[in-house]
């Protein structure tokens, strides 16, 4: 178990290191003059050479690439990604200031997506009506095929502008969270539901199900009992992986609903070419993603006796 935990922790650290290294190469190495990214492109030709040299010296662009890399890596390990070019605030402070909003939106959407997925899987495997089963099984594909921005606009048009049930924009109060949650959760629920339907169907063909039926258990009791528990374990893994899609989808969702969060901050940083802020966002989001998946990987053996047995055999 310790070896398994060490391996998964090492992979998580590698993901964060790779995110930092990739953004360093893209933002600070590939551009011929990385200091040009810190200026407004429309005013680039009017910047005096001495100003460019001063900016390059301030950001360390005049040093060898390896020196820049290890200096930035050392500061990043201490949580220092420099200051935002536009606001002058420390990058870590700027990201952590809006990260809770995005994590709340992502966690809520993940929980809602799981409920939708389980509802689809339970309905599809419990019903005895073929037409209803086929209809329910088609919902995940339909959910995945709808773009996030389109579903967000449709929800705004119907429930905010026409019916007036929920606020259209902003981050004030629980009511403002409902439409973004649904917008983000619906496409994410599709892959989880597809996996659960396949796992529920496979589990219903297992030997213990036949034994339970022989003892007089109904189909509903079997599905909501052992089948539900055994089929849910693989879904735990895909749920952790899906968290990355939620972070990516939050960029569009927060823009559509004008919510404060990492998504809108990312859009602003890219539009204004705020290089230190872009790197800080990428690395901190990668760290959040890696931590969530590490937690899932460490919890999985505790829930699945088969994996614990496999790890014990490997240890021998």
PDB file of C-alpha atoms in Angstrom:
ATOM      1  CA  UNK A   1       0.000   0.000   0.000  1.00  0.00           C
ATOM      2  CA  UNK A   2       2.856   2.391   0.788  1.00  0.00           C
ATOM      3  CA  UNK A   3       4.459   1.619  -2.554  1.00  0.00           C
ATOM      4  CA  UNK A   4       1.138   2.250  -4.315  1.00  0.00           C
ATOM      5  CA  UNK A   5       0.672   5.570  -2.479  1.00  0.00           C
ATOM      6  CA  UNK A   6       4.242   6.650  -3.266  1.00  0.00           C
ATOM      7  CA  UNK A   7       3.758   5.832  -6.957  1.00  0.00           C
ATOM      8  CA  UNK A   8       0.513   7.792  -7.199  1.00  0.00           C
ATOM      9  CA  UNK A   9       2.004  10.741  -5.293  1.00  0.00           C
ATOM     10  CA  UNK A  10       5.003  10.731  -7.635  1.00  0.00           C
ATOM     11  CA  UNK A  11       2.704  10.832 -10.652  1.00  0.00           C
ATOM     12  CA  UNK A  12       0.772  13.756  -9.186  1.00  0.00           C
ATOM     13  CA  UNK A  13       3.976  15.691  -8.587  1.00  0.00           C
ATOM     14  CA  UNK A  14       5.102  14.891 -12.140  1.00  0.00           C
ATOM     15  CA  UNK A  15       1.867  16.357 -13.542  1.00  0.00           C
ATOM     16  CA  UNK A  16       2.430  19.626 -11.668  1.00  0.00           C
ATOM     17  CA  UNK A  17       6.097  19.766 -12.701  1.00  0.00           C
ATOM     18  CA  UNK A  18       5.174  19.050 -16.336  1.00  0.00           C
ATOM     19  CA  UNK A  19       2.572  21.842 -16.285  1.00  0.00           C
ATOM     20  CA  UNK A  20       5.150  24.302 -14.956  1.00  0.00           C
ATOM     21  CA  UNK A  21       7.816  23.217 -17.452  1.00  0.00           C
ATOM     22  CA  UNK A  22       5.462  23.302 -20.436  1.00  0.00           C
ATOM     23  CA  UNK A  23       4.185  26.788 -19.620  1.00  0.00           C
ATOM     24  CA  UNK A  24       7.757  27.994 -19.069  1.00  0.00           C
ATOM     25  CA  UNK A  25       8.788  26.730 -22.515  1.00  0.00           C
ATOM     26  CA  UNK A  26       5.711  28.151 -24.265  1.00  0.00           C
ATOM     27  CA  UNK A  27       5.727  31.534 -22.546  1.00  0.00           C
ATOM     28  CA  UNK A  28       9.367  32.267 -21.813  1.00  0.00           C
ATOM     29  CA  UNK A  29      11.505  30.190 -24.213  1.00  0.00           C
ATOM     30  CA  UNK A  30       9.729  29.913 -27.577  1.00  0.00           C
ATOM     31  CA  UNK A  31       9.010  33.649 -28.032  1.00  0.00           C
ATOM     32  CA  UNK A  32      12.087  35.355 -29.523  1.00  0.00           C
ATOM     33  CA  UNK A  33      11.559  38.345 -27.227  1.00  0.00           C
ATOM     34  CA  UNK A  34       9.368  37.235 -24.297  1.00  0.00           C
ATOM     35  CA  UNK A  35       9.348  40.752 -22.868  1.00  0.00           C
ATOM     36  CA  UNK A  36       7.264  41.817 -25.888  1.00  0.00           C
ATOM     37  CA  UNK A  37       4.382  39.751 -24.465  1.00  0.00           C
ATOM     38  CA  UNK A  38       4.251  42.139 -21.524  1.00  0.00           C
ATOM     39  CA  UNK A  39       3.382  45.148 -23.690  1.00  0.00           C
ATOM     40  CA  UNK A  40       0.269  46.122 -25.600  1.00  0.00           C
ATOM     41  CA  UNK A  41       0.779  44.856 -29.197  1.00  0.00           C
ATOM     42  CA  UNK A  42      -0.652  48.115 -30.561  1.00  0.00           C
ATOM     43  CA  UNK A  43       2.044  50.118 -28.749  1.00  0.00           C
ATOM     44  CA  UNK A  44       4.902  47.660 -29.198  1.00  0.00           C
ATOM     45  CA  UNK A  45       6.707  49.652 -31.894  1.00  0.00           C
ATOM     46  CA  UNK A  46       6.642  52.802 -29.759  1.00  0.00           C
ATOM     47  CA  UNK A  47       8.365  51.252 -26.724  1.00  0.00           C
ATOM     48  CA  UNK A  48      11.907  52.677 -26.319  1.00  0.00           C
ATOM     49  CA  UNK A  49      14.720  50.071 -26.357  1.00  0.00           C
ATOM     50  CA  UNK A  50      15.894  51.070 -22.888  1.00  0.00           C
ATOM     51  CA  UNK A  51      12.415  50.371 -21.486  1.00  0.00           C
ATOM     52  CA  UNK A  52      12.444  46.917 -23.062  1.00  0.00           C
ATOM     53  CA  UNK A  53      15.887  46.243 -21.589  1.00  0.00           C
ATOM     54  CA  UNK A  54      14.712  47.373 -18.151  1.00  0.00           C
ATOM     55  CA  UNK A  55      11.642  45.106 -18.319  1.00  0.00           C
ATOM     56  CA  UNK A  56      13.776  42.181 -19.508  1.00  0.00           C
ATOM     57  CA  UNK A  57      16.146  42.720 -16.583  1.00  0.00           C
ATOM     58  CA  UNK A  58      13.276  42.979 -14.082  1.00  0.00           C
ATOM     59  CA  UNK A  59      11.794  39.672 -15.234  1.00  0.00           C
ATOM     60  CA  UNK A  60      15.158  37.946 -15.672  1.00  0.00           C
ATOM     61  CA  UNK A  61      14.817  37.546 -19.437  1.00  0.00           C
ATOM     62  CA  UNK A  62      18.421  38.672 -19.913  1.00  0.00           C
ATOM     63  CA  UNK A  63      19.718  35.597 -18.053  1.00  0.00           C
ATOM     64  CA  UNK A  64      20.425  32.146 -19.589  1.00  0.00           C
ATOM     65  CA  UNK A  65      17.358  29.985 -20.067  1.00  0.00           C
ATOM     66  CA  UNK A  66      18.404  27.325 -17.539  1.00  0.00           C
ATOM     67  CA  UNK A  67      19.072  30.004 -14.910  1.00  0.00           C
ATOM     68  CA  UNK A  68      15.629  31.481 -15.553  1.00  0.00           C
ATOM     69  CA  UNK A  69      14.018  28.047 -15.336  1.00  0.00           C
ATOM     70  CA  UNK A  70      15.530  27.033 -12.008  1.00  0.00           C
ATOM     71  CA  UNK A  71      14.992  30.481 -10.482  1.00  0.00           C
ATOM     72  CA  UNK A  72      11.311  30.443 -11.458  1.00  0.00           C
ATOM     73  CA  UNK A  73      10.952  26.822 -10.354  1.00  0.00           C
ATOM     74  CA  UNK A  74      12.462  27.633  -6.967  1.00  0.00           C
ATOM     75  CA  UNK A  75      10.115  30.585  -6.482  1.00  0.00           C
ATOM     76  CA  UNK A  76       7.138  28.519  -7.680  1.00  0.00           C
ATOM     77  CA  UNK A  77       7.887  25.845  -5.081  1.00  0.00           C
ATOM     78  CA  UNK A  78       7.560  28.617  -2.498  1.00  0.00           C
ATOM     79  CA  UNK A  79       4.254  29.722  -4.059  1.00  0.00           C
ATOM     80  CA  UNK A  80       5.719  32.786  -5.773  1.00  0.00           C
ATOM     81  CA  UNK A  81       4.842  33.127  -9.472  1.00  0.00           C
ATOM     82  CA  UNK A  82       5.648  36.828  -9.587  1.00  0.00           C
ATOM     83  CA  UNK A  83       3.211  39.704  -9.968  1.00  0.00           C
ATOM     84  CA  UNK A  84       0.414  40.191 -12.453  1.00  0.00           C
ATOM     85  CA  UNK A  85       1.454  42.573 -15.219  1.00  0.00           C
ATOM     86  CA  UNK A  86      -1.978  44.219 -15.335  1.00  0.00           C
ATOM     87  CA  UNK A  87      -2.961  44.512 -11.675  1.00  0.00           C
ATOM     88  CA  UNK A  88       0.444  44.368  -9.986  1.00  0.00           C
ATOM     89  CA  UNK A  89      -0.950  41.890  -7.419  1.00  0.00           C
ATOM     90  CA  UNK A  90       0.945  38.692  -6.616  1.00  0.00           C
ATOM     91  CA  UNK A  91      -0.192  35.926  -8.974  1.00  0.00           C
ATOM     92  CA  UNK A  92      -0.836  33.482  -6.143  1.00  0.00           C
ATOM     93  CA  UNK A  93      -3.030  36.012  -4.360  1.00  0.00           C
ATOM     94  CA  UNK A  94      -4.976  36.764  -7.539  1.00  0.00           C
ATOM     95  CA  UNK A  95      -5.632  33.079  -8.292  1.00  0.00           C
ATOM     96  CA  UNK A  96      -6.411  31.999  -4.733  1.00  0.00           C
ATOM     97  CA  UNK A  97      -8.807  34.939  -4.455  1.00  0.00           C
ATOM     98  CA  UNK A  98     -11.112  33.469  -7.113  1.00  0.00           C
ATOM     99  CA  UNK A  99     -10.216  29.756  -6.892  1.00  0.00           C
ATOM    100  CA  UNK A 100     -12.816  28.993  -4.157  1.00  0.00           C
ATOM    101  CA  UNK A 101     -15.602  30.229  -6.467  1.00  0.00           C
ATOM    102  CA  UNK A 102     -14.476  27.905  -9.250  1.00  0.00           C
ATOM    103  CA  UNK A 103     -13.965  24.950  -6.907  1.00  0.00           C
ATOM    104  CA  UNK A 104     -17.451  25.474  -5.463  1.00  0.00           C
ATOM    105  CA  UNK A 105     -18.946  25.574  -8.960  1.00  0.00           C
ATOM    106  CA  UNK A 106     -16.942  22.528 -10.104  1.00  0.00           C
ATOM    107  CA  UNK A 107     -17.652  20.455  -6.973  1.00  0.00           C
ATOM    108  CA  UNK A 108     -21.358  21.288  -7.111  1.00  0.00           C
ATOM    109  CA  UNK A 109     -21.528  20.459 -10.814  1.00  0.00           C
ATOM    110  CA  UNK A 110     -19.693  17.182 -10.192  1.00  0.00           C
ATOM    111  CA  UNK A 111     -22.144  16.206  -7.455  1.00  0.00           C
ATOM    112  CA  UNK A 112     -25.124  17.119  -9.649  1.00  0.00           C
ATOM    113  CA  UNK A 113     -23.608  15.243 -12.606  1.00  0.00           C
ATOM    114  CA  UNK A 114     -23.175  12.135 -10.433  1.00  0.00           C
ATOM    115  CA  UNK A 115     -26.823  12.326  -9.308  1.00  0.00           C
ATOM    116  CA  UNK A 116     -28.004  12.669 -12.919  1.00  0.00           C
ATOM    117  CA  UNK A 117     -25.782   9.783 -14.019  1.00  0.00           C
ATOM    118  CA  UNK A 118     -26.970   7.486 -11.232  1.00  0.00           C
ATOM    119  CA  UNK A 119     -30.574   8.394 -11.971  1.00  0.00           C
ATOM    120  CA  UNK A 120     -30.113   7.466 -15.633  1.00  0.00           C
ATOM    121  CA  UNK A 121     -28.311   4.202 -14.794  1.00  0.00           C
ATOM    122  CA  UNK A 122     -30.856   3.133 -12.177  1.00  0.00           C
ATOM    123  CA  UNK A 123     -33.803   3.920 -14.452  1.00  0.00           C
ATOM    124  CA  UNK A 124     -32.263   2.170 -17.463  1.00  0.00           C
ATOM    125  CA  UNK A 125     -31.445  -1.013 -15.566  1.00  0.00           C
ATOM    126  CA  UNK A 126     -34.542  -1.153 -13.339  1.00  0.00           C
ATOM    127  CA  UNK A 127     -37.277  -0.632 -15.910  1.00  0.00           C
ATOM    128  CA  UNK A 128     -38.873  -3.548 -17.734  1.00  0.00           C
ATOM    129  CA  UNK A 129     -40.088  -1.348 -20.618  1.00  0.00           C
ATOM    130  CA  UNK A 130     -37.676  -1.547 -23.590  1.00  0.00           C
ATOM    131  CA  UNK A 131     -38.787   1.777 -25.060  1.00  0.00           C
ATOM    132  CA  UNK A 132     -38.109   3.580 -21.771  1.00  0.00           C
ATOM    133  CA  UNK A 133     -34.723   1.885 -21.394  1.00  0.00           C
ATOM    134  CA  UNK A 134     -33.716   2.898 -24.938  1.00  0.00           C
ATOM    135  CA  UNK A 135     -34.881   6.444 -24.339  1.00  0.00           C
ATOM    136  CA  UNK A 136     -32.995   6.791 -21.062  1.00  0.00           C
ATOM    137  CA  UNK A 137     -29.826   5.209 -22.491  1.00  0.00           C
ATOM    138  CA  UNK A 138     -29.826   7.797 -25.304  1.00  0.00           C
ATOM    139  CA  UNK A 139     -29.730  10.711 -22.849  1.00  0.00           C
ATOM    140  CA  UNK A 140     -25.959  10.543 -22.070  1.00  0.00           C
ATOM    141  CA  UNK A 141     -25.053  10.864 -25.762  1.00  0.00           C
ATOM    142  CA  UNK A 142     -27.414  13.809 -26.112  1.00  0.00           C
ATOM    143  CA  UNK A 143     -25.953  15.448 -23.013  1.00  0.00           C
ATOM    144  CA  UNK A 144     -22.372  15.173 -24.292  1.00  0.00           C
ATOM    145  CA  UNK A 145     -23.267  16.529 -27.732  1.00  0.00           C
ATOM    146  CA  UNK A 146     -24.651  19.851 -26.444  1.00  0.00           C
ATOM    147  CA  UNK A 147     -21.941  22.557 -26.213  1.00  0.00           C
ATOM    148  CA  UNK A 148     -21.601  24.218 -22.822  1.00  0.00           C
ATOM    149  CA  UNK A 149     -22.019  27.734 -24.166  1.00  0.00           C
ATOM    150  CA  UNK A 150     -25.207  26.777 -26.054  1.00  0.00           C
ATOM    151  CA  UNK A 151     -26.871  25.127 -23.062  1.00  0.00           C
ATOM    152  CA  UNK A 152     -25.864  28.087 -20.911  1.00  0.00           C
ATOM    153  CA  UNK A 153     -27.434  30.581 -23.324  1.00  0.00           C
ATOM    154  CA  UNK A 154     -30.624  28.490 -23.573  1.00  0.00           C
ATOM    155  CA  UNK A 155     -30.943  28.273 -19.791  1.00  0.00           C
ATOM    156  CA  UNK A 156     -30.395  32.021 -19.507  1.00  0.00           C
ATOM    157  CA  UNK A 157     -33.026  32.734 -22.136  1.00  0.00           C
ATOM    158  CA  UNK A 158     -35.691  30.506 -20.567  1.00  0.00           C
ATOM    159  CA  UNK A 159     -35.150  30.586 -16.798  1.00  0.00           C
ATOM    160  CA  UNK A 160     -33.564  34.012 -16.326  1.00  0.00           C
ATOM    161  CA  UNK A 161     -34.922  36.322 -19.027  1.00  0.00           C
ATOM    162  CA  UNK A 162     -38.378  34.836 -19.729  1.00  0.00           C
ATOM    163  CA  UNK A 163     -39.412  33.200 -16.450  1.00  0.00           C
ATOM    164  CA  UNK A 164     -37.191  35.274 -14.153  1.00  0.00           C
ATOM    165  CA  UNK A 165     -36.674  32.394 -11.733  1.00  0.00           C
ATOM    166  CA  UNK A 166     -32.914  32.851 -11.340  1.00  0.00           C
ATOM    167  CA  UNK A 167     -30.431  35.720 -11.680  1.00  0.00           C
ATOM    168  CA  UNK A 168     -28.883  35.983 -15.128  1.00  0.00           C
ATOM    169  CA  UNK A 169     -25.408  37.109 -14.113  1.00  0.00           C
ATOM    170  CA  UNK A 170     -23.154  37.546 -11.096  1.00  0.00           C
ATOM    171  CA  UNK A 171     -22.049  35.546  -8.088  1.00  0.00           C
ATOM    172  CA  UNK A 172     -24.433  36.813  -5.406  1.00  0.00           C
ATOM    173  CA  UNK A 173     -26.240  34.154  -3.385  1.00  0.00           C
ATOM    174  CA  UNK A 174     -27.108  30.491  -3.948  1.00  0.00           C
ATOM    175  CA  UNK A 175     -29.712  31.329  -6.609  1.00  0.00           C
ATOM    176  CA  UNK A 176     -27.000  32.666  -8.933  1.00  0.00           C
ATOM    177  CA  UNK A 177     -25.281  29.276  -8.768  1.00  0.00           C
ATOM    178  CA  UNK A 178     -28.194  27.168 -10.050  1.00  0.00           C
ATOM    179  CA  UNK A 179     -27.988  27.863 -13.797  1.00  0.00           C
ATOM    180  CA  UNK A 180     -24.164  27.610 -13.994  1.00  0.00           C
ATOM    181  CA  UNK A 181     -24.329  24.312 -12.059  1.00  0.00           C
ATOM    182  CA  UNK A 182     -26.842  22.793 -14.471  1.00  0.00           C
ATOM    183  CA  UNK A 183     -24.947  24.130 -17.496  1.00  0.00           C
ATOM    184  CA  UNK A 184     -21.697  22.562 -16.335  1.00  0.00           C
ATOM    185  CA  UNK A 185     -23.170  19.331 -14.943  1.00  0.00           C
ATOM    186  CA  UNK A 186     -25.248  18.148 -17.908  1.00  0.00           C
ATOM    187  CA  UNK A 187     -22.409  17.428 -20.386  1.00  0.00           C
ATOM    188  CA  UNK A 188     -20.218  15.984 -17.623  1.00  0.00           C
ATOM    189  CA  UNK A 189     -22.938  13.556 -16.541  1.00  0.00           C
ATOM    190  CA  UNK A 190     -22.929  11.865 -19.960  1.00  0.00           C
ATOM    191  CA  UNK A 191     -19.663   9.852 -19.714  1.00  0.00           C
ATOM    192  CA  UNK A 192     -20.384   8.910 -16.092  1.00  0.00           C
ATOM    193  CA  UNK A 193     -23.867   7.697 -17.002  1.00  0.00           C
ATOM    194  CA  UNK A 194     -22.574   5.657 -19.960  1.00  0.00           C
ATOM    195  CA  UNK A 195     -20.031   3.924 -17.723  1.00  0.00           C
ATOM    196  CA  UNK A 196     -22.601   3.258 -15.011  1.00  0.00           C
ATOM    197  CA  UNK A 197     -25.135   1.785 -17.449  1.00  0.00           C
ATOM    198  CA  UNK A 198     -22.483  -0.612 -18.792  1.00  0.00           C
ATOM    199  CA  UNK A 199     -21.331  -1.562 -15.295  1.00  0.00           C
ATOM    200  CA  UNK A 200     -24.892  -2.047 -14.001  1.00  0.00           C
ATOM    201  CA  UNK A 201     -25.692  -4.277 -16.986  1.00  0.00           C
ATOM    202  CA  UNK A 202     -22.518  -6.344 -16.456  1.00  0.00           C
ATOM    203  CA  UNK A 203     -23.138  -6.710 -12.733  1.00  0.00           C
ATOM    204  CA  UNK A 204     -26.709  -7.900 -13.328  1.00  0.00           C
ATOM    205  CA  UNK A 205     -25.247 -10.883 -15.204  1.00  0.00           C
ATOM    206  CA  UNK A 206     -22.989 -11.862 -12.274  1.00  0.00           C
ATOM    207  CA  UNK A 207     -23.432 -15.021 -10.256  1.00  0.00           C
ATOM    208  CA  UNK A 208     -24.346 -13.285  -7.011  1.00  0.00           C
ATOM    209  CA  UNK A 209     -27.348 -11.697  -8.735  1.00  0.00           C
ATOM    210  CA  UNK A 210     -28.658 -15.149  -9.645  1.00  0.00           C
ATOM    211  CA  UNK A 211     -28.202 -16.219  -6.026  1.00  0.00           C
ATOM    212  CA  UNK A 212     -30.059 -13.141  -4.775  1.00  0.00           C
ATOM    213  CA  UNK A 213     -32.950 -13.832  -7.155  1.00  0.00           C
ATOM    214  CA  UNK A 214     -33.110 -17.422  -5.955  1.00  0.00           C
ATOM    215  CA  UNK A 215     -33.473 -16.116  -2.409  1.00  0.00           C
ATOM    216  CA  UNK A 216     -36.480 -14.044  -3.468  1.00  0.00           C
ATOM    217  CA  UNK A 217     -34.927 -10.586  -3.896  1.00  0.00           C
ATOM    218  CA  UNK A 218     -36.661  -8.304  -6.388  1.00  0.00           C
ATOM    219  CA  UNK A 219     -34.883  -6.652  -9.305  1.00  0.00           C
ATOM    220  CA  UNK A 220     -35.139  -3.248  -7.639  1.00  0.00           C
ATOM    221  CA  UNK A 221     -33.608  -4.579  -4.413  1.00  0.00           C
ATOM    222  CA  UNK A 222     -30.742  -6.192  -6.300  1.00  0.00           C
ATOM    223  CA  UNK A 223     -30.009  -3.065  -8.396  1.00  0.00           C
ATOM    224  CA  UNK A 224     -30.085  -0.677  -5.452  1.00  0.00           C
ATOM    225  CA  UNK A 225     -28.080  -3.055  -3.250  1.00  0.00           C
ATOM    226  CA  UNK A 226     -25.008  -5.033  -4.293  1.00  0.00           C
ATOM    227  CA  UNK A 227     -25.160  -3.998  -7.965  1.00  0.00           C
ATOM    228  CA  UNK A 228     -25.226  -0.320  -7.049  1.00  0.00           C
ATOM    229  CA  UNK A 229     -22.219  -0.671  -4.742  1.00  0.00           C
ATOM    230  CA  UNK A 230     -20.080  -2.812  -7.061  1.00  0.00           C
ATOM    231  CA  UNK A 231     -20.852  -0.790 -10.197  1.00  0.00           C
ATOM    232  CA  UNK A 232     -20.062   2.495  -8.471  1.00  0.00           C
ATOM    233  CA  UNK A 233     -16.373   1.763  -7.896  1.00  0.00           C
ATOM    234  CA  UNK A 234     -15.214   2.245 -11.523  1.00  0.00           C
ATOM    235  CA  UNK A 235     -17.294   5.422 -11.690  1.00  0.00           C
ATOM    236  CA  UNK A 236     -15.199   6.860  -8.871  1.00  0.00           C
ATOM    237  CA  UNK A 237     -12.143   6.890 -11.130  1.00  0.00           C
ATOM    238  CA  UNK A 238     -13.835   8.589 -14.062  1.00  0.00           C
ATOM    239  CA  UNK A 239     -15.376  11.100 -11.662  1.00  0.00           C
ATOM    240  CA  UNK A 240     -11.897  12.198 -10.576  1.00  0.00           C
ATOM    241  CA  UNK A 241     -10.719  12.466 -14.181  1.00  0.00           C
ATOM    242  CA  UNK A 242     -13.851  14.418 -15.076  1.00  0.00           C
ATOM    243  CA  UNK A 243     -12.826  17.130 -12.620  1.00  0.00           C
ATOM    244  CA  UNK A 244     -10.321  18.358 -15.206  1.00  0.00           C
ATOM    245  CA  UNK A 245     -13.128  18.792 -17.738  1.00  0.00           C
ATOM    246  CA  UNK A 246     -15.088  20.759 -15.163  1.00  0.00           C
ATOM    247  CA  UNK A 247     -12.204  23.190 -14.679  1.00  0.00           C
ATOM    248  CA  UNK A 248     -11.957  23.624 -18.464  1.00  0.00           C
ATOM    249  CA  UNK A 249     -15.715  24.038 -18.797  1.00  0.00           C
ATOM    250  CA  UNK A 250     -15.732  26.643 -16.040  1.00  0.00           C
ATOM    251  CA  UNK A 251     -13.901  29.041 -18.376  1.00  0.00           C
ATOM    252  CA  UNK A 252     -16.915  29.101 -20.705  1.00  0.00           C
ATOM    253  CA  UNK A 253     -19.534  28.872 -17.961  1.00  0.00           C
ATOM    254  CA  UNK A 254     -18.110  31.719 -15.881  1.00  0.00           C
ATOM    255  CA  UNK A 255     -17.851  33.860 -19.006  1.00  0.00           C
ATOM    256  CA  UNK A 256     -21.469  33.195 -20.062  1.00  0.00           C
ATOM    257  CA  UNK A 257     -22.844  33.913 -16.577  1.00  0.00           C
ATOM    258  CA  UNK A 258     -20.321  36.661 -15.718  1.00  0.00           C
ATOM    259  CA  UNK A 259     -19.178  34.878 -12.573  1.00  0.00           C
ATOM    260  CA  UNK A 260     -15.940  35.603 -10.774  1.00  0.00           C
ATOM    261  CA  UNK A 261     -13.602  32.644 -10.925  1.00  0.00           C
ATOM    262  CA  UNK A 262     -10.512  31.088 -12.428  1.00  0.00           C
ATOM    263  CA  UNK A 263     -12.253  30.793 -15.797  1.00  0.00           C
ATOM    264  CA  UNK A 264     -12.843  34.520 -16.212  1.00  0.00           C
ATOM    265  CA  UNK A 265      -9.440  35.271 -14.729  1.00  0.00           C
ATOM    266  CA  UNK A 266      -7.866  32.995 -17.350  1.00  0.00           C
ATOM    267  CA  UNK A 267      -9.752  34.711 -20.153  1.00  0.00           C
ATOM    268  CA  UNK A 268      -8.636  38.122 -18.894  1.00  0.00           C
ATOM    269  CA  UNK A 269      -5.018  36.982 -18.506  1.00  0.00           C
ATOM    270  CA  UNK A 270      -4.933  35.623 -22.068  1.00  0.00           C
ATOM    271  CA  UNK A 271      -6.624  38.683 -23.566  1.00  0.00           C
ATOM    272  CA  UNK A 272      -4.188  41.018 -21.816  1.00  0.00           C
ATOM    273  CA  UNK A 273      -1.135  38.751 -22.380  1.00  0.00           C
ATOM    274  CA  UNK A 274      -0.489  38.638 -18.645  1.00  0.00           C
ATOM    275  CA  UNK A 275       2.253  35.987 -18.877  1.00  0.00           C
ATOM    276  CA  UNK A 276       3.029  35.488 -15.139  1.00  0.00           C
ATOM    277  CA  UNK A 277      -0.690  35.195 -14.374  1.00  0.00           C
ATOM    278  CA  UNK A 278      -1.243  32.652 -17.182  1.00  0.00           C
ATOM    279  CA  UNK A 279       1.577  30.470 -15.868  1.00  0.00           C
ATOM    280  CA  UNK A 280       0.353  30.715 -12.286  1.00  0.00           C
ATOM    281  CA  UNK A 281      -3.200  29.773 -13.279  1.00  0.00           C
ATOM    282  CA  UNK A 282      -2.063  26.755 -15.311  1.00  0.00           C
ATOM    283  CA  UNK A 283       0.202  25.432 -12.558  1.00  0.00           C
ATOM    284  CA  UNK A 284      -2.259  25.981  -9.705  1.00  0.00           C
ATOM    285  CA  UNK A 285      -5.145  24.432 -11.659  1.00  0.00           C
ATOM    286  CA  UNK A 286      -2.909  21.476 -12.568  1.00  0.00           C
ATOM    287  CA  UNK A 287      -2.046  21.105  -8.881  1.00  0.00           C
ATOM    288  CA  UNK A 288      -5.753  21.086  -7.960  1.00  0.00           C
ATOM    289  CA  UNK A 289      -6.483  18.504 -10.649  1.00  0.00           C
ATOM    290  CA  UNK A 290      -3.551  16.319  -9.554  1.00  0.00           C
ATOM    291  CA  UNK A 291      -4.604  16.528  -5.895  1.00  0.00           C
ATOM    292  CA  UNK A 292      -8.188  15.471  -6.671  1.00  0.00           C
ATOM    293  CA  UNK A 293      -7.041  12.490  -8.720  1.00  0.00           C
ATOM    294  CA  UNK A 294      -4.481  11.554  -6.068  1.00  0.00           C
ATOM    295  CA  UNK A 295      -7.245  11.545  -3.447  1.00  0.00           C
ATOM    296  CA  UNK A 296      -9.390   9.303  -5.686  1.00  0.00           C
ATOM    297  CA  UNK A 297      -6.474   6.912  -6.290  1.00  0.00           C
ATOM    298  CA  UNK A 298      -5.736   6.646  -2.569  1.00  0.00           C
ATOM    299  CA  UNK A 299      -9.369   6.129  -1.577  1.00  0.00           C
ATOM    300  CA  UNK A 300     -10.060   3.494  -4.262  1.00  0.00           C
ATOM    301  CA  UNK A 301      -8.117   0.629  -2.584  1.00  0.00           C
ATOM    302  CA  UNK A 302      -9.968   1.315   0.664  1.00  0.00           C
ATOM    303  CA  UNK A 303     -13.290   0.736  -1.110  1.00  0.00           C
ATOM    304  CA  UNK A 304     -12.300  -2.164  -3.371  1.00  0.00           C
ATOM    305  CA  UNK A 305     -11.080  -5.335  -1.586  1.00  0.00           C
ATOM    306  CA  UNK A 306      -9.983  -6.797  -4.937  1.00  0.00           C
ATOM    307  CA  UNK A 307      -7.462  -4.021  -5.489  1.00  0.00           C
ATOM    308  CA  UNK A 308      -6.176  -4.413  -1.930  1.00  0.00           C
ATOM    309  CA  UNK A 309      -5.664  -8.117  -2.559  1.00  0.00           C
ATOM    310  CA  UNK A 310      -3.825  -7.392  -5.814  1.00  0.00           C
ATOM    311  CA  UNK A 311      -1.520  -4.900  -4.086  1.00  0.00           C
ATOM    312  CA  UNK A 312      -0.821  -7.419  -1.318  1.00  0.00           C
ATOM    313  CA  UNK A 313       0.138 -10.075  -3.890  1.00  0.00           C
ATOM    314  CA  UNK A 314       2.440  -7.647  -5.695  1.00  0.00           C
ATOM    315  CA  UNK A 315       4.098  -6.731  -2.410  1.00  0.00           C
ATOM    316  CA  UNK A 316       5.007 -10.407  -1.902  1.00  0.00           C
TER     317      UNK A 316
END
